[in-house]
């Protein structure tokens, strides 16, 4: 029964895509949009496979959606948008997919950064950036410093990122401070750890979106998501429309967040 209704809604959406996006947009309370949205952009490979195309074509198609999603986030006055672009575990993929992905990151950043800057977007990247190619590190460095003073949307690209690695890196920072006697071990608390995460100045994501239908976290923001609301869609990342983003926000605004209380 539930599936039949779901299929009916899906087919209506195919016939009236704009109308359904409009419905969600009309019913979004603009004063209650999440401050920070994080997205696991999954499903590029399957999108390409379904079309009999190489996986990289799916990744390329995904970059268009990154652009569109950044625009939508800005329009909605979301303050932080974190996009999971490459996990520490993604190095296990075939060499040619990895290198094509790295080339795509450089190409995309070089192409988009001017416009991001004109739109007051502040670009940052988080992850073990020192392990990326010199070329990519330079591109990231240029984009970060160019947009450093911007006051609009903060676009955080998680690249060579892992939630566990982030916690390990925070612990390393803390131990260094203890070594230098800047910090007493007994004084270490949750705030100390939080202050040493990659993006310590950002609020934690209230909404976590995953496309591609997998119901797992895949080593994304482990510390930060303790009370995030999850919104998982079977829609593959290259098919993720503006209206899907609106629907996620709409759904988020109808959740009851209790944080362990009543
Ligand atoms: C997500 O899409 C992008 C990256 C992990 C870089 P995938 O490449 O994981 O696509 P699927 O999950 O195989 O469809
Ligand atoms: C998560 O997707 C990582 C990114 C989207 C960058 P994966 O495709 O790597 O995750 P798994 O392997 O399905 O858990
Ligand atoms: Mg995947």
PDB file of C-alpha atoms and ligand atoms in Angstrom:
ATOM      1  CA  UNK A   1       0.000   0.000   0.000  1.00  0.00           C
ATOM      2  CA  UNK A   2       2.704   2.421   1.105  1.00  0.00           C
ATOM      3  CA  UNK A   3       4.773   1.525  -1.956  1.00  0.00           C
ATOM      4  CA  UNK A   4       1.803   2.056  -4.272  1.00  0.00           C
ATOM      5  CA  UNK A   5       1.237   5.542  -2.838  1.00  0.00           C
ATOM      6  CA  UNK A   6       4.946   6.249  -3.096  1.00  0.00           C
ATOM      7  CA  UNK A   7       4.997   5.159  -6.747  1.00  0.00           C
ATOM      8  CA  UNK A   8       1.952   7.306  -7.472  1.00  0.00           C
ATOM      9  CA  UNK A   9       3.616  10.354  -5.901  1.00  0.00           C
ATOM     10  CA  UNK A  10       6.779   9.630  -7.909  1.00  0.00           C
ATOM     11  CA  UNK A  11       4.853   9.418 -11.188  1.00  0.00           C
ATOM     12  CA  UNK A  12       2.928  12.606 -10.412  1.00  0.00           C
ATOM     13  CA  UNK A  13       6.246  14.243  -9.782  1.00  0.00           C
ATOM     14  CA  UNK A  14       7.507  13.133 -13.184  1.00  0.00           C
ATOM     15  CA  UNK A  15       4.458  14.695 -14.811  1.00  0.00           C
ATOM     16  CA  UNK A  16       4.483  17.896 -12.691  1.00  0.00           C
ATOM     17  CA  UNK A  17       8.076  18.358 -11.573  1.00  0.00           C
ATOM     18  CA  UNK A  18       7.860  22.127 -11.220  1.00  0.00           C
ATOM     19  CA  UNK A  19       4.550  22.004  -9.440  1.00  0.00           C
ATOM     20  CA  UNK A  20       5.823  19.614  -6.781  1.00  0.00           C
ATOM     21  CA  UNK A  21       9.020  21.638  -6.251  1.00  0.00           C
ATOM     22  CA  UNK A  22       6.820  24.698  -5.976  1.00  0.00           C
ATOM     23  CA  UNK A  23       4.690  22.982  -3.367  1.00  0.00           C
ATOM     24  CA  UNK A  24       7.698  22.283  -1.162  1.00  0.00           C
ATOM     25  CA  UNK A  25       9.151  25.731  -1.699  1.00  0.00           C
ATOM     26  CA  UNK A  26       5.828  27.417  -0.835  1.00  0.00           C
ATOM     27  CA  UNK A  27       5.651  25.461   2.375  1.00  0.00           C
ATOM     28  CA  UNK A  28       9.222  26.100   3.519  1.00  0.00           C
ATOM     29  CA  UNK A  29       9.464  28.476   6.454  1.00  0.00           C
ATOM     30  CA  UNK A  30      12.336  30.681   5.341  1.00  0.00           C
ATOM     31  CA  UNK A  31      13.025  31.660   8.960  1.00  0.00           C
ATOM     32  CA  UNK A  32      13.601  28.062   9.937  1.00  0.00           C
ATOM     33  CA  UNK A  33      15.956  26.761   7.280  1.00  0.00           C
ATOM     34  CA  UNK A  34      18.827  24.747   8.757  1.00  0.00           C
ATOM     35  CA  UNK A  35      21.991  26.766   9.312  1.00  0.00           C
ATOM     36  CA  UNK A  36      24.183  23.877   8.163  1.00  0.00           C
ATOM     37  CA  UNK A  37      23.284  21.209   5.625  1.00  0.00           C
ATOM     38  CA  UNK A  38      25.654  18.331   4.867  1.00  0.00           C
ATOM     39  CA  UNK A  39      25.281  16.114   1.809  1.00  0.00           C
ATOM     40  CA  UNK A  40      26.675  12.692   0.926  1.00  0.00           C
ATOM     41  CA  UNK A  41      26.619  13.010  -2.850  1.00  0.00           C
ATOM     42  CA  UNK A  42      26.295   9.353  -3.788  1.00  0.00           C
ATOM     43  CA  UNK A  43      25.161   7.494  -6.905  1.00  0.00           C
ATOM     44  CA  UNK A  44      27.277   8.952  -9.726  1.00  0.00           C
ATOM     45  CA  UNK A  45      28.648   5.547 -10.749  1.00  0.00           C
ATOM     46  CA  UNK A  46      25.229   3.887 -10.865  1.00  0.00           C
ATOM     47  CA  UNK A  47      23.814   6.810 -12.839  1.00  0.00           C
ATOM     48  CA  UNK A  48      26.479   6.274 -15.505  1.00  0.00           C
ATOM     49  CA  UNK A  49      26.169   2.475 -15.442  1.00  0.00           C
ATOM     50  CA  UNK A  50      22.417   2.678 -16.076  1.00  0.00           C
ATOM     51  CA  UNK A  51      23.265   4.557 -19.259  1.00  0.00           C
ATOM     52  CA  UNK A  52      26.052   2.191 -20.276  1.00  0.00           C
ATOM     53  CA  UNK A  53      28.602   4.972 -19.748  1.00  0.00           C
ATOM     54  CA  UNK A  54      31.924   5.020 -17.874  1.00  0.00           C
ATOM     55  CA  UNK A  55      31.658   5.980 -14.182  1.00  0.00           C
ATOM     56  CA  UNK A  56      33.529   9.233 -14.714  1.00  0.00           C
ATOM     57  CA  UNK A  57      30.691  10.494 -16.911  1.00  0.00           C
ATOM     58  CA  UNK A  58      28.487  10.178 -13.810  1.00  0.00           C
ATOM     59  CA  UNK A  59      30.989  12.155 -11.744  1.00  0.00           C
ATOM     60  CA  UNK A  60      31.053  14.826 -14.431  1.00  0.00           C
ATOM     61  CA  UNK A  61      27.252  14.992 -14.477  1.00  0.00           C
ATOM     62  CA  UNK A  62      27.415  15.308 -10.677  1.00  0.00           C
ATOM     63  CA  UNK A  63      29.428  18.530 -10.882  1.00  0.00           C
ATOM     64  CA  UNK A  64      26.459  20.290 -12.507  1.00  0.00           C
ATOM     65  CA  UNK A  65      24.376  19.315  -9.511  1.00  0.00           C
ATOM     66  CA  UNK A  66      27.018  20.666  -7.148  1.00  0.00           C
ATOM     67  CA  UNK A  67      26.698  24.011  -8.861  1.00  0.00           C
ATOM     68  CA  UNK A  68      22.911  23.957  -8.741  1.00  0.00           C
ATOM     69  CA  UNK A  69      22.879  22.875  -5.091  1.00  0.00           C
ATOM     70  CA  UNK A  70      25.243  25.685  -4.085  1.00  0.00           C
ATOM     71  CA  UNK A  71      22.943  28.174  -5.814  1.00  0.00           C
ATOM     72  CA  UNK A  72      19.886  26.767  -4.055  1.00  0.00           C
ATOM     73  CA  UNK A  73      21.627  26.835  -0.677  1.00  0.00           C
ATOM     74  CA  UNK A  74      22.532  30.499  -1.233  1.00  0.00           C
ATOM     75  CA  UNK A  75      18.973  31.324  -2.274  1.00  0.00           C
ATOM     76  CA  UNK A  76      17.647  29.725   0.892  1.00  0.00           C
ATOM     77  CA  UNK A  77      20.212  31.644   3.017  1.00  0.00           C
ATOM     78  CA  UNK A  78      21.722  28.435   4.347  1.00  0.00           C
ATOM     79  CA  UNK A  79      24.944  29.458   6.064  1.00  0.00           C
ATOM     80  CA  UNK A  80      27.067  26.294   5.745  1.00  0.00           C
ATOM     81  CA  UNK A  81      26.931  23.643   3.048  1.00  0.00           C
ATOM     82  CA  UNK A  82      29.234  20.652   3.497  1.00  0.00           C
ATOM     83  CA  UNK A  83      29.584  18.353   0.493  1.00  0.00           C
ATOM     84  CA  UNK A  84      31.267  14.949   0.781  1.00  0.00           C
ATOM     85  CA  UNK A  85      33.335  14.742  -2.390  1.00  0.00           C
ATOM     86  CA  UNK A  86      35.970  12.081  -1.642  1.00  0.00           C
ATOM     87  CA  UNK A  87      36.467   9.845   1.370  1.00  0.00           C
ATOM     88  CA  UNK A  88      39.739   8.460   2.691  1.00  0.00           C
ATOM     89  CA  UNK A  89      38.372   5.033   1.691  1.00  0.00           C
ATOM     90  CA  UNK A  90      37.740   6.164  -1.904  1.00  0.00           C
ATOM     91  CA  UNK A  91      41.493   5.753  -2.643  1.00  0.00           C
ATOM     92  CA  UNK A  92      40.724   2.021  -2.848  1.00  0.00           C
ATOM     93  CA  UNK A  93      38.965   2.565  -6.178  1.00  0.00           C
ATOM     94  CA  UNK A  94      40.723   1.813  -9.481  1.00  0.00           C
ATOM     95  CA  UNK A  95      43.599   4.210 -10.185  1.00  0.00           C
ATOM     96  CA  UNK A  96      42.043   5.673 -13.328  1.00  0.00           C
ATOM     97  CA  UNK A  97      38.774   6.541 -11.560  1.00  0.00           C
ATOM     98  CA  UNK A  98      40.687   8.216  -8.714  1.00  0.00           C
ATOM     99  CA  UNK A  99      42.898  10.245 -11.019  1.00  0.00           C
ATOM    100  CA  UNK A 100      39.964  11.254 -13.222  1.00  0.00           C
ATOM    101  CA  UNK A 101      38.136  12.417 -10.079  1.00  0.00           C
ATOM    102  CA  UNK A 102      41.139  14.452  -8.905  1.00  0.00           C
ATOM    103  CA  UNK A 103      41.410  16.083 -12.352  1.00  0.00           C
ATOM    104  CA  UNK A 104      37.707  16.869 -12.194  1.00  0.00           C
ATOM    105  CA  UNK A 105      38.095  18.595  -8.794  1.00  0.00           C
ATOM    106  CA  UNK A 106      40.853  20.846 -10.174  1.00  0.00           C
ATOM    107  CA  UNK A 107      38.916  21.586 -13.362  1.00  0.00           C
ATOM    108  CA  UNK A 108      35.689  22.337 -11.532  1.00  0.00           C
ATOM    109  CA  UNK A 109      37.268  24.585  -8.893  1.00  0.00           C
ATOM    110  CA  UNK A 110      39.239  26.531 -11.494  1.00  0.00           C
ATOM    111  CA  UNK A 111      36.091  26.970 -13.560  1.00  0.00           C
ATOM    112  CA  UNK A 112      33.682  27.919 -10.779  1.00  0.00           C
ATOM    113  CA  UNK A 113      35.722  29.889  -8.275  1.00  0.00           C
ATOM    114  CA  UNK A 114      35.292  33.331  -9.917  1.00  0.00           C
ATOM    115  CA  UNK A 115      31.548  33.013  -9.931  1.00  0.00           C
ATOM    116  CA  UNK A 116      31.477  31.681  -6.374  1.00  0.00           C
ATOM    117  CA  UNK A 117      33.537  34.701  -5.348  1.00  0.00           C
ATOM    118  CA  UNK A 118      31.195  37.106  -7.159  1.00  0.00           C
ATOM    119  CA  UNK A 119      28.333  35.514  -5.263  1.00  0.00           C
ATOM    120  CA  UNK A 120      30.038  36.160  -1.911  1.00  0.00           C
ATOM    121  CA  UNK A 121      30.589  32.424  -1.256  1.00  0.00           C
ATOM    122  CA  UNK A 122      33.455  31.489   1.085  1.00  0.00           C
ATOM    123  CA  UNK A 123      35.137  28.309  -0.089  1.00  0.00           C
ATOM    124  CA  UNK A 124      36.889  25.951   2.300  1.00  0.00           C
ATOM    125  CA  UNK A 125      38.036  22.348   2.037  1.00  0.00           C
ATOM    126  CA  UNK A 126      38.360  19.880   4.911  1.00  0.00           C
ATOM    127  CA  UNK A 127      40.103  16.541   5.128  1.00  0.00           C
ATOM    128  CA  UNK A 128      43.712  15.422   4.996  1.00  0.00           C
ATOM    129  CA  UNK A 129      44.519  17.947   2.293  1.00  0.00           C
ATOM    130  CA  UNK A 130      48.297  17.445   2.632  1.00  0.00           C
ATOM    131  CA  UNK A 131      47.921  14.015   1.005  1.00  0.00           C
ATOM    132  CA  UNK A 132      46.382  15.440  -2.189  1.00  0.00           C
ATOM    133  CA  UNK A 133      48.448  16.244  -5.291  1.00  0.00           C
ATOM    134  CA  UNK A 134      50.403  19.504  -5.250  1.00  0.00           C
ATOM    135  CA  UNK A 135      48.284  20.734  -8.123  1.00  0.00           C
ATOM    136  CA  UNK A 136      45.012  20.152  -6.281  1.00  0.00           C
ATOM    137  CA  UNK A 137      46.412  21.588  -3.052  1.00  0.00           C
ATOM    138  CA  UNK A 138      47.405  24.746  -4.927  1.00  0.00           C
ATOM    139  CA  UNK A 139      43.988  25.073  -6.543  1.00  0.00           C
ATOM    140  CA  UNK A 140      42.314  24.628  -3.167  1.00  0.00           C
ATOM    141  CA  UNK A 141      44.694  27.148  -1.606  1.00  0.00           C
ATOM    142  CA  UNK A 142      43.956  29.740  -4.298  1.00  0.00           C
ATOM    143  CA  UNK A 143      40.200  29.281  -4.000  1.00  0.00           C
ATOM    144  CA  UNK A 144      40.337  29.477  -0.209  1.00  0.00           C
ATOM    145  CA  UNK A 145      42.360  32.675  -0.071  1.00  0.00           C
ATOM    146  CA  UNK A 146      40.427  34.380  -2.870  1.00  0.00           C
ATOM    147  CA  UNK A 147      37.118  33.912  -1.055  1.00  0.00           C
ATOM    148  CA  UNK A 148      38.402  34.155   2.527  1.00  0.00           C
ATOM    149  CA  UNK A 149      36.677  37.441   3.349  1.00  0.00           C
ATOM    150  CA  UNK A 150      33.323  36.598   1.803  1.00  0.00           C
ATOM    151  CA  UNK A 151      30.347  36.706   4.131  1.00  0.00           C
ATOM    152  CA  UNK A 152      27.732  34.627   2.284  1.00  0.00           C
ATOM    153  CA  UNK A 153      27.379  30.862   2.110  1.00  0.00           C
ATOM    154  CA  UNK A 154      30.326  28.868   3.442  1.00  0.00           C
ATOM    155  CA  UNK A 155      30.917  26.025   0.997  1.00  0.00           C
ATOM    156  CA  UNK A 156      32.903  23.243   2.627  1.00  0.00           C
ATOM    157  CA  UNK A 157      34.136  20.459   0.383  1.00  0.00           C
ATOM    158  CA  UNK A 158      35.117  17.355   2.328  1.00  0.00           C
ATOM    159  CA  UNK A 159      37.908  15.794   0.320  1.00  0.00           C
ATOM    160  CA  UNK A 160      40.193  12.995   1.436  1.00  0.00           C
ATOM    161  CA  UNK A 161      37.934  13.224   4.447  1.00  0.00           C
ATOM    162  CA  UNK A 162      37.028  10.652   7.080  1.00  0.00           C
ATOM    163  CA  UNK A 163      35.166  11.276  10.321  1.00  0.00           C
ATOM    164  CA  UNK A 164      37.556   9.046  12.252  1.00  0.00           C
ATOM    165  CA  UNK A 165      40.619  10.721  10.720  1.00  0.00           C
ATOM    166  CA  UNK A 166      39.165  14.092  11.729  1.00  0.00           C
ATOM    167  CA  UNK A 167      38.843  12.938  15.348  1.00  0.00           C
ATOM    168  CA  UNK A 168      42.376  11.473  15.290  1.00  0.00           C
ATOM    169  CA  UNK A 169      43.704  14.777  13.892  1.00  0.00           C
ATOM    170  CA  UNK A 170      41.894  16.683  16.650  1.00  0.00           C
ATOM    171  CA  UNK A 171      43.481  14.395  19.274  1.00  0.00           C
ATOM    172  CA  UNK A 172      46.917  15.053  17.760  1.00  0.00           C
ATOM    173  CA  UNK A 173      46.340  18.818  18.045  1.00  0.00           C
ATOM    174  CA  UNK A 174      45.248  18.428  21.647  1.00  0.00           C
ATOM    175  CA  UNK A 175      48.259  16.296  22.582  1.00  0.00           C
ATOM    176  CA  UNK A 176      50.580  18.927  21.095  1.00  0.00           C
ATOM    177  CA  UNK A 177      48.949  21.572  23.285  1.00  0.00           C
ATOM    178  CA  UNK A 178      49.339  19.328  26.344  1.00  0.00           C
ATOM    179  CA  UNK A 179      53.007  18.787  25.428  1.00  0.00           C
ATOM    180  CA  UNK A 180      53.544  22.530  25.275  1.00  0.00           C
ATOM    181  CA  UNK A 181      51.775  22.830  28.645  1.00  0.00           C
ATOM    182  CA  UNK A 182      49.090  25.009  27.071  1.00  0.00           C
ATOM    183  CA  UNK A 183      46.440  22.556  28.211  1.00  0.00           C
ATOM    184  CA  UNK A 184      45.979  20.360  31.291  1.00  0.00           C
ATOM    185  CA  UNK A 185      44.838  16.788  30.515  1.00  0.00           C
ATOM    186  CA  UNK A 186      42.180  16.951  33.246  1.00  0.00           C
ATOM    187  CA  UNK A 187      40.646  20.000  31.601  1.00  0.00           C
ATOM    188  CA  UNK A 188      40.011  18.204  28.293  1.00  0.00           C
ATOM    189  CA  UNK A 189      36.302  17.988  27.660  1.00  0.00           C
ATOM    190  CA  UNK A 190      33.932  17.744  24.693  1.00  0.00           C
ATOM    191  CA  UNK A 191      34.449  21.404  23.898  1.00  0.00           C
ATOM    192  CA  UNK A 192      38.221  20.880  23.647  1.00  0.00           C
ATOM    193  CA  UNK A 193      37.684  18.181  21.066  1.00  0.00           C
ATOM    194  CA  UNK A 194      35.066  20.218  19.216  1.00  0.00           C
ATOM    195  CA  UNK A 195      37.415  23.216  19.115  1.00  0.00           C
ATOM    196  CA  UNK A 196      40.072  21.117  17.394  1.00  0.00           C
ATOM    197  CA  UNK A 197      37.927  19.744  14.586  1.00  0.00           C
ATOM    198  CA  UNK A 198      38.548  20.940  11.017  1.00  0.00           C
ATOM    199  CA  UNK A 199      35.613  23.365  10.973  1.00  0.00           C
ATOM    200  CA  UNK A 200      35.509  24.310  14.617  1.00  0.00           C
ATOM    201  CA  UNK A 201      33.703  27.606  14.023  1.00  0.00           C
ATOM    202  CA  UNK A 202      30.660  26.090  12.288  1.00  0.00           C
ATOM    203  CA  UNK A 203      27.456  24.892  13.929  1.00  0.00           C
ATOM    204  CA  UNK A 204      26.904  21.172  13.437  1.00  0.00           C
ATOM    205  CA  UNK A 205      24.711  20.125  10.494  1.00  0.00           C
ATOM    206  CA  UNK A 206      21.061  20.006  11.497  1.00  0.00           C
ATOM    207  CA  UNK A 207      20.222  18.209   8.271  1.00  0.00           C
ATOM    208  CA  UNK A 208      22.189  15.421   6.612  1.00  0.00           C
ATOM    209  CA  UNK A 209      21.108  14.406   3.123  1.00  0.00           C
ATOM    210  CA  UNK A 210      22.271  11.232   1.382  1.00  0.00           C
ATOM    211  CA  UNK A 211      21.435  10.579  -2.242  1.00  0.00           C
ATOM    212  CA  UNK A 212      21.727   7.165  -3.895  1.00  0.00           C
ATOM    213  CA  UNK A 213      19.644   5.366  -1.291  1.00  0.00           C
ATOM    214  CA  UNK A 214      22.312   3.763   0.932  1.00  0.00           C
ATOM    215  CA  UNK A 215      21.390   3.938   4.592  1.00  0.00           C
ATOM    216  CA  UNK A 216      24.836   4.375   6.072  1.00  0.00           C
ATOM    217  CA  UNK A 217      27.188   7.120   7.128  1.00  0.00           C
ATOM    218  CA  UNK A 218      30.329   5.987   5.221  1.00  0.00           C
ATOM    219  CA  UNK A 219      32.715   7.696   7.662  1.00  0.00           C
ATOM    220  CA  UNK A 220      31.241  11.159   7.204  1.00  0.00           C
ATOM    221  CA  UNK A 221      31.015  13.688  10.053  1.00  0.00           C
ATOM    222  CA  UNK A 222      30.976  11.299  13.025  1.00  0.00           C
ATOM    223  CA  UNK A 223      31.317  13.782  15.858  1.00  0.00           C
ATOM    224  CA  UNK A 224      29.033  16.425  14.395  1.00  0.00           C
ATOM    225  CA  UNK A 225      25.987  14.348  13.476  1.00  0.00           C
ATOM    226  CA  UNK A 226      24.937  13.153  16.923  1.00  0.00           C
ATOM    227  CA  UNK A 227      21.613  14.979  16.596  1.00  0.00           C
ATOM    228  CA  UNK A 228      21.439  15.649  12.851  1.00  0.00           C
ATOM    229  CA  UNK A 229      18.213  14.792  11.064  1.00  0.00           C
ATOM    230  CA  UNK A 230      18.795  12.287   8.241  1.00  0.00           C
ATOM    231  CA  UNK A 231      17.068  12.539   4.895  1.00  0.00           C
ATOM    232  CA  UNK A 232      17.864   9.706   2.512  1.00  0.00           C
ATOM    233  CA  UNK A 233      16.598   9.614  -1.051  1.00  0.00           C
ATOM    234  CA  UNK A 234      16.960   6.914  -3.714  1.00  0.00           C
ATOM    235  CA  UNK A 235      17.534   9.710  -6.256  1.00  0.00           C
ATOM    236  CA  UNK A 236      21.072   9.383  -7.653  1.00  0.00           C
ATOM    237  CA  UNK A 237      23.247  12.475  -7.229  1.00  0.00           C
ATOM    238  CA  UNK A 238      23.257  13.500 -10.942  1.00  0.00           C
ATOM    239  CA  UNK A 239      19.427  13.424 -10.820  1.00  0.00           C
ATOM    240  CA  UNK A 240      19.124  15.423  -7.574  1.00  0.00           C
ATOM    241  CA  UNK A 241      16.881  18.345  -8.473  1.00  0.00           C
ATOM    242  CA  UNK A 242      16.220  21.653  -6.786  1.00  0.00           C
ATOM    243  CA  UNK A 243      12.810  20.293  -5.842  1.00  0.00           C
ATOM    244  CA  UNK A 244      14.478  17.339  -4.066  1.00  0.00           C
ATOM    245  CA  UNK A 245      16.512  19.791  -2.003  1.00  0.00           C
ATOM    246  CA  UNK A 246      13.352  21.759  -1.196  1.00  0.00           C
ATOM    247  CA  UNK A 247      11.621  18.539  -0.190  1.00  0.00           C
ATOM    248  CA  UNK A 248      14.461  17.670   2.204  1.00  0.00           C
ATOM    249  CA  UNK A 249      14.176  21.079   3.891  1.00  0.00           C
ATOM    250  CA  UNK A 250      10.388  20.810   3.955  1.00  0.00           C
ATOM    251  CA  UNK A 251      10.629  17.394   5.602  1.00  0.00           C
ATOM    252  CA  UNK A 252      13.253  18.623   8.078  1.00  0.00           C
ATOM    253  CA  UNK A 253      10.958  21.440   9.163  1.00  0.00           C
ATOM    254  CA  UNK A 254       8.311  18.894  10.079  1.00  0.00           C
ATOM    255  CA  UNK A 255      10.531  16.803  12.340  1.00  0.00           C
ATOM    256  CA  UNK A 256      10.279  16.941  16.108  1.00  0.00           C
ATOM    257  CA  UNK A 257      13.791  17.348  17.460  1.00  0.00           C
ATOM    258  CA  UNK A 258      14.035  16.313  21.095  1.00  0.00           C
ATOM    259  CA  UNK A 259      17.783  16.051  21.775  1.00  0.00           C
ATOM    260  CA  UNK A 260      17.083  13.398  24.371  1.00  0.00           C
ATOM    261  CA  UNK A 261      14.565  15.547  26.219  1.00  0.00           C
ATOM    262  CA  UNK A 262      10.803  15.315  26.119  1.00  0.00           C
TER     263      UNK A 262
HETATM  264  C1  LIG B   1      29.761   9.243  -5.188  1.00  0.00           C
HETATM  265  O1  LIG B   1      29.315   8.432  -6.221  1.00  0.00           O
HETATM  266  C2  LIG B   1      30.988  10.020  -5.556  1.00  0.00           C
HETATM  267  C3  LIG B   1      32.211   9.563  -4.905  1.00  0.00           C
HETATM  268  C4  LIG B   1      32.302   8.650  -3.969  1.00  0.00           C
HETATM  269  C5  LIG B   1      33.451  10.184  -5.330  1.00  0.00           C
HETATM  270  P1  LIG B   1      29.830   6.951  -6.392  1.00  0.00           P
HETATM  271  O2  LIG B   1      31.018   6.946  -7.280  1.00  0.00           O
HETATM  272  O3  LIG B   1      30.046   6.306  -5.069  1.00  0.00           O
HETATM  273  O4  LIG B   1      28.592   6.288  -7.137  1.00  0.00           O
HETATM  274  P2  LIG B   1      27.970   4.864  -6.866  1.00  0.00           P
HETATM  275  O5  LIG B   1      27.625   4.786  -5.409  1.00  0.00           O
HETATM  276  O6  LIG B   1      28.993   3.865  -7.259  1.00  0.00           O
HETATM  277  O7  LIG B   1      26.758   4.841  -7.728  1.00  0.00           O
HETATM  278  C1  LIG B   2      30.459   8.056   0.271  1.00  0.00           C
HETATM  279  O1  LIG B   2      30.114   7.317  -0.838  1.00  0.00           O
HETATM  280  C2  LIG B   2      31.591   8.990  -0.058  1.00  0.00           C
HETATM  281  C3  LIG B   2      31.259  10.117  -0.924  1.00  0.00           C
HETATM  282  C4  LIG B   2      30.087  10.403  -1.384  1.00  0.00           C
HETATM  283  C5  LIG B   2      32.361  10.970  -1.256  1.00  0.00           C
HETATM  284  P1  LIG B   2      30.733   5.877  -1.118  1.00  0.00           P
HETATM  285  O2  LIG B   2      30.146   5.414  -2.388  1.00  0.00           O
HETATM  286  O3  LIG B   2      32.193   5.929  -1.036  1.00  0.00           O
HETATM  287  O4  LIG B   2      30.187   5.039   0.123  1.00  0.00           O
HETATM  288  P2  LIG B   2      29.950   3.484   0.286  1.00  0.00           P
HETATM  289  O5  LIG B   2      31.180   2.789  -0.233  1.00  0.00           O
HETATM  290  O6  LIG B   2      28.747   3.137  -0.526  1.00  0.00           O
HETATM  291  O7  LIG B   2      29.703   3.293   1.743  1.00  0.00           O
HETATM  292 MG1  LIG B   3      28.829   5.268  -3.830  1.00  0.00          MG
END
